[in-house]
Amino acid sequence: MKPYEELTSKGKLRRLRGLAVDALRLFGVTAVSLKLIGTDTNLIYRVWTDDDQQFALRIASPEWRGADTAVSEAMWLDALARDTDIPVPQMQRTPAGDAVVFPQAAGAPTDRHAVLMSWLPGVLLGKRLTAKNITKMGELFAKLHQHGANWQPPAGFTSKKFDQYLSRGEENALFTEASLALYEAETEATLRQMVEAVSQTYAALDPADLRVIHCDLWHDNIKVYRGQLYPFDFEDTIWGYRLHDMAMALLDLYEDVGDSAAYAELLAAFRRGYESLLPWPEGEMEMLMFGRMLWKTNWIARFWPEGLAKTAVFHTHLYTHYRQTGELLLPKLPR
């Protein structure tokens, strides 16, 4: 059998399918159909079973998130299902009661973990970006923030906190020798200013606001069905701040809407929904958006250095303009 590392991309996916089959065996599920629907960071399969149920199966790479994050995800989803009316995915368990399994298959990597959860109805919210739906999105954030503040996680829940722009132990490659060689002097200086300003913004947040947050609830991690929003992909569950949680999602919304006036209308709708249940958190949300841009720039420095110079120039231009005018320009990097 050819080593996994020598396979083509398609060959690797065929080999990894064996992990999906074994994961379903471990969960005690008999599939009649198994469709690969996502490959970005993890492998996502839609599963149809012999008893007419549907599930989402995630085969996760440890290079993205560890099994400990999946355990924390399962804990919070169980609590949300028990304590709230939020229609979250239902985590499935093995006959032994485990939410996370470690499937094996001939010739496939041995370090992947998997979770299985109920399939949610509807379409992605990104296809229905109306003011009415974004108001509901604001309400959803508030409900999650209410629960995240009051819930007492059980033993084994993550202790990680998202309280700076790099908070998951990633390598900081922004100012390595290789990265510095690609910047103009002005770009480097502005990047350092951004890092300092973002760090100060996080440090100024109220420690009492720390709670369990989703940390990746952008519009395409939400489905809409018959007027109700269904959040999913709780893999990034972590301790964090409300303003950070919203900044990540609203930055993605601005990028996808692609127009400052349209974004302003949706932001107002989101805020109306949120403030119907909770007061808006204090702090400069745009600075946390710049923290996300620093994270993206750092990711490119690590994995695609060919694009680093262009990305750094673009993000520092946005930052300089914001500092001078208070206006956040469209944050989508031109092709």
Short mmCIF file of C-alpha atoms in Angstrom, two decimals, residues 71-322:
data_model
loop_
_atom_site.label_atom_id
_atom_site.label_comp_id
_atom_site.label_asym_id
_atom_site.label_seq_id
_atom_site.Cartn_x
_atom_site.Cartn_y
_atom_site.Cartn_z
CA VAL A 71 -14.89 17.28 24.39
CA SER A 72 -15.59 20.87 25.48
CA GLU A 73 -17.82 21.38 22.45
CA ALA A 74 -19.89 18.34 23.43
CA MET A 75 -20.20 19.55 27.02
CA TRP A 76 -21.55 22.95 26.02
CA LEU A 77 -23.89 21.57 23.36
CA ASP A 78 -25.33 19.14 25.91
CA ALA A 79 -25.88 22.01 28.35
CA LEU A 80 -27.45 24.28 25.72
CA ALA A 81 -29.82 21.51 24.67
CA ARG A 82 -30.80 20.95 28.29
CA ASP A 83 -30.98 24.55 29.52
CA THR A 84 -32.21 26.63 26.55
CA ASP A 85 -34.55 26.63 23.58
CA ILE A 86 -31.67 27.24 21.15
CA PRO A 87 -31.91 24.49 18.47
CA VAL A 88 -28.32 23.27 18.62
CA PRO A 89 -27.02 20.02 17.11
CA GLN A 90 -27.53 16.94 19.27
CA MET A 91 -24.23 15.22 20.01
CA GLN A 92 -24.32 11.46 19.50
CA ARG A 93 -22.65 8.99 21.83
CA THR A 94 -21.06 5.60 21.42
CA PRO A 95 -22.61 2.66 23.27
CA ALA A 96 -20.02 3.39 25.98
CA GLY A 97 -21.16 7.03 26.21
CA ASP A 98 -18.26 8.72 24.43
CA ALA A 99 -18.86 11.83 22.30
CA VAL A 100 -15.40 11.74 20.71
CA VAL A 101 -13.93 8.70 18.96
CA PHE A 102 -10.58 7.92 17.35
CA PRO A 103 -11.25 6.00 14.13
CA GLN A 104 -8.63 3.87 12.39
CA ALA A 105 -8.32 2.64 8.82
CA ALA A 106 -5.63 0.86 6.83
CA GLY A 107 -3.06 3.31 5.50
CA ALA A 108 -4.77 6.37 7.00
CA PRO A 109 -3.41 8.74 9.66
CA THR A 110 -3.89 7.46 13.19
CA ASP A 111 -4.22 10.83 14.95
CA ARG A 112 -7.69 11.97 13.79
CA HIS A 113 -10.71 12.25 16.05
CA ALA A 114 -14.38 12.33 15.12
CA VAL A 115 -17.73 13.55 16.41
CA LEU A 116 -21.23 12.78 15.16
CA MET A 117 -24.18 15.13 15.57
CA SER A 118 -27.71 15.55 14.32
CA TRP A 119 -28.20 17.11 10.91
CA LEU A 120 -29.79 20.56 11.06
CA PRO A 121 -32.53 21.60 8.62
CA GLY A 122 -32.54 24.69 6.43
CA VAL A 123 -30.08 26.71 4.37
CA LEU A 124 -27.01 28.66 5.41
CA LEU A 125 -27.82 32.11 6.74
CA GLY A 126 -25.37 33.54 4.21
CA LYS A 127 -28.02 32.91 1.56
CA ARG A 128 -30.63 34.86 3.55
CA LEU A 129 -28.85 37.98 4.79
CA THR A 130 -31.92 40.09 5.49
CA ALA A 131 -32.23 42.66 8.27
CA LYS A 132 -34.89 40.48 9.89
CA ASN A 133 -32.61 37.46 9.99
CA ILE A 134 -29.61 39.45 11.23
CA THR A 135 -31.77 40.84 14.04
CA LYS A 136 -32.43 37.21 14.99
CA MET A 137 -28.70 36.58 14.77
CA GLY A 138 -28.16 39.32 17.35
CA GLU A 139 -30.76 37.70 19.59
CA LEU A 140 -29.02 34.34 19.17
CA PHE A 141 -25.67 35.81 20.24
CA ALA A 142 -27.29 37.32 23.32
CA LYS A 143 -28.89 34.00 24.30
CA LEU A 144 -25.58 32.19 23.93
CA HIS A 145 -23.81 34.90 25.92
CA GLN A 146 -26.40 34.66 28.69
CA HIS A 147 -25.90 30.92 28.97
CA GLY A 148 -22.12 31.16 28.63
CA ALA A 149 -22.00 33.56 31.58
CA ASN A 150 -24.18 31.51 33.92
CA TRP A 151 -23.16 27.96 33.04
CA GLN A 152 -20.70 26.16 35.29
CA PRO A 153 -18.77 23.73 33.05
CA PRO A 154 -17.97 20.28 34.40
CA ALA A 155 -14.48 18.94 34.99
CA GLY A 156 -12.60 18.40 31.76
CA PHE A 157 -13.87 21.55 30.07
CA THR A 158 -11.20 23.69 28.43
CA SER A 159 -9.39 26.31 30.49
CA LYS A 160 -8.13 28.14 27.39
CA LYS A 161 -8.98 31.83 27.05
CA PHE A 162 -9.15 33.96 23.91
CA ASP A 163 -7.74 37.16 25.37
CA GLN A 164 -5.23 38.20 22.71
CA TYR A 165 -5.07 37.95 18.94
CA LEU A 166 -3.10 34.69 19.11
CA SER A 167 -4.65 32.59 21.86
CA ARG A 168 -4.38 28.94 20.82
CA GLY A 169 -0.65 28.40 21.02
CA GLU A 170 0.01 29.21 17.37
CA GLU A 171 3.49 30.18 16.23
CA ASN A 172 3.86 33.96 15.96
CA ALA A 173 5.46 34.42 12.55
CA LEU A 174 4.68 38.11 12.01
CA PHE A 175 8.14 39.30 12.96
CA THR A 176 10.40 36.38 12.16
CA GLU A 177 13.49 37.12 10.12
CA ALA A 178 11.83 35.66 7.01
CA SER A 179 8.71 37.79 7.45
CA LEU A 180 10.60 41.00 8.20
CA ALA A 181 12.53 40.57 4.96
CA LEU A 182 9.24 40.94 3.05
CA TYR A 183 7.98 44.17 4.68
CA GLU A 184 8.71 47.76 3.81
CA ALA A 185 9.79 49.74 6.88
CA GLU A 186 6.45 51.58 7.09
CA THR A 187 4.49 48.32 6.92
CA GLU A 188 6.54 46.76 9.71
CA ALA A 189 6.13 49.83 11.92
CA THR A 190 2.36 49.90 11.40
CA LEU A 191 2.07 46.16 12.10
CA ARG A 192 3.85 46.68 15.41
CA GLN A 193 1.48 49.56 16.22
CA MET A 194 -1.49 47.30 15.41
CA VAL A 195 -0.20 44.56 17.70
CA GLU A 196 0.23 47.01 20.57
CA ALA A 197 -3.18 48.64 20.06
CA VAL A 198 -4.97 45.30 19.83
CA SER A 199 -3.20 44.04 22.95
CA GLN A 200 -4.27 47.15 24.84
CA THR A 201 -7.87 46.69 23.69
CA TYR A 202 -7.99 43.12 25.00
CA ALA A 203 -6.34 44.17 28.26
CA ALA A 204 -8.96 46.89 28.78
CA LEU A 205 -11.93 44.50 28.55
CA ASP A 206 -13.82 43.88 31.77
CA PRO A 207 -12.60 40.60 33.33
CA ALA A 208 -16.13 40.05 34.64
CA ASP A 209 -17.32 39.77 31.04
CA LEU A 210 -15.31 36.57 30.49
CA ARG A 211 -17.58 33.61 29.71
CA VAL A 212 -17.90 30.58 27.44
CA ILE A 213 -18.29 31.73 23.83
CA HIS A 214 -18.73 30.09 20.43
CA CYS A 215 -15.83 32.09 18.91
CA ASP A 216 -16.71 31.31 15.27
CA LEU A 217 -20.42 32.06 14.89
CA TRP A 218 -20.30 33.77 11.54
CA HIS A 219 -23.37 33.67 9.31
CA ASP A 220 -22.42 30.44 7.53
CA ASN A 221 -22.16 28.60 10.82
CA ILE A 222 -25.88 29.26 11.20
CA LYS A 223 -28.77 27.74 9.29
CA VAL A 224 -32.20 29.28 8.87
CA TYR A 225 -35.33 27.15 8.62
CA ARG A 226 -38.90 28.38 8.80
CA GLY A 227 -37.75 31.63 10.34
CA GLN A 228 -35.64 30.06 13.09
CA LEU A 229 -31.85 30.17 13.35
CA TYR A 230 -29.89 26.97 14.00
CA PRO A 231 -26.26 27.52 15.12
CA PHE A 232 -23.62 24.84 14.59
CA ASP A 233 -19.85 24.22 14.46
CA PHE A 234 -19.11 24.80 18.15
CA GLU A 235 -15.61 23.37 17.67
CA ASP A 236 -13.93 26.65 18.70
CA THR A 237 -15.76 26.83 22.06
CA ILE A 238 -13.51 28.68 24.50
CA TRP A 239 -13.52 31.20 27.34
CA GLY A 240 -13.67 34.69 25.90
CA TYR A 241 -15.33 38.07 25.72
CA ARG A 242 -18.64 39.03 24.17
CA LEU A 243 -17.09 41.82 22.12
CA HIS A 244 -14.53 39.43 20.65
CA ASP A 245 -17.22 36.89 19.79
CA MET A 246 -19.23 39.51 17.91
CA ALA A 247 -16.20 41.12 16.25
CA MET A 248 -15.21 37.87 14.56
CA ALA A 249 -18.68 37.27 13.17
CA LEU A 250 -19.35 40.85 12.10
CA LEU A 251 -16.00 41.14 10.32
CA ASP A 252 -16.97 38.13 8.22
CA LEU A 253 -20.39 39.68 7.61
CA TYR A 254 -18.81 42.91 6.36
CA GLU A 255 -16.48 40.99 4.05
CA ASP A 256 -19.29 38.95 2.53
CA VAL A 257 -21.77 41.81 2.19
CA GLY A 258 -19.07 43.78 0.39
CA ASP A 259 -20.63 47.22 0.84
CA SER A 260 -20.23 49.63 3.74
CA ALA A 261 -23.78 51.01 3.60
CA ALA A 262 -25.37 47.56 3.48
CA TYR A 263 -23.12 46.40 6.31
CA ALA A 264 -24.08 49.41 8.44
CA GLU A 265 -27.76 48.48 8.05
CA LEU A 266 -27.12 44.87 9.03
CA LEU A 267 -24.92 45.89 11.96
CA ALA A 268 -27.76 48.08 13.24
CA ALA A 269 -30.16 45.15 12.85
CA PHE A 270 -27.78 42.84 14.73
CA ARG A 271 -27.43 45.37 17.52
CA ARG A 272 -31.20 45.78 17.83
CA GLY A 273 -31.58 42.05 18.27
CA TYR A 274 -28.74 41.80 20.76
CA GLU A 275 -29.85 44.76 22.86
CA SER A 276 -33.37 43.36 23.12
CA LEU A 277 -31.84 40.84 25.55
CA LEU A 278 -28.49 42.20 26.75
CA PRO A 279 -26.68 45.55 26.85
CA TRP A 280 -24.01 46.02 24.20
CA PRO A 281 -20.56 45.33 25.68
CA GLU A 282 -18.11 48.16 26.22
CA GLY A 283 -14.96 48.39 24.14
CA GLU A 284 -13.76 49.18 20.64
CA MET A 285 -15.02 46.29 18.52
CA GLU A 286 -13.17 47.43 15.41
CA MET A 287 -9.84 46.99 17.19
CA LEU A 288 -10.71 43.35 17.85
CA MET A 289 -11.49 43.05 14.15
CA PHE A 290 -7.96 44.27 13.51
CA GLY A 291 -6.83 41.56 15.89
CA ARG A 292 -8.50 39.06 13.59
CA MET A 293 -6.70 40.64 10.64
CA LEU A 294 -3.41 40.19 12.50
CA TRP A 295 -4.32 36.53 13.02
CA LYS A 296 -4.97 36.15 9.29
CA THR A 297 -1.72 37.91 8.42
CA ASN A 298 0.13 35.61 10.80
CA TRP A 299 -1.51 32.55 9.24
CA ILE A 300 -0.33 33.68 5.82
CA ALA A 301 3.17 34.26 7.20
CA ARG A 302 3.19 30.66 8.42
CA PHE A 303 1.62 28.85 5.49
CA TRP A 304 1.67 31.10 2.41
CA PRO A 305 4.56 33.56 2.70
CA GLU A 306 4.22 34.42 -0.99
CA GLY A 307 1.11 36.39 -0.09
CA LEU A 308 2.44 38.00 3.08
CA ALA A 309 3.69 41.32 1.71
CA LYS A 310 0.41 42.07 -0.09
CA THR A 311 -1.70 41.06 2.90
CA ALA A 312 0.36 43.09 5.37
CA VAL A 313 0.18 46.21 3.18
CA PHE A 314 -3.59 45.85 2.82
CA HIS A 315 -4.29 45.35 6.51
CA THR A 316 -1.97 48.13 7.63
CA HIS A 317 -3.65 50.48 5.13
CA LEU A 318 -7.04 49.64 6.67
CA TYR A 319 -5.64 50.27 10.14
CA THR A 320 -4.06 53.62 9.24
CA HIS A 321 -7.26 54.79 7.58
CA TYR A 322 -9.32 53.74 10.60
#
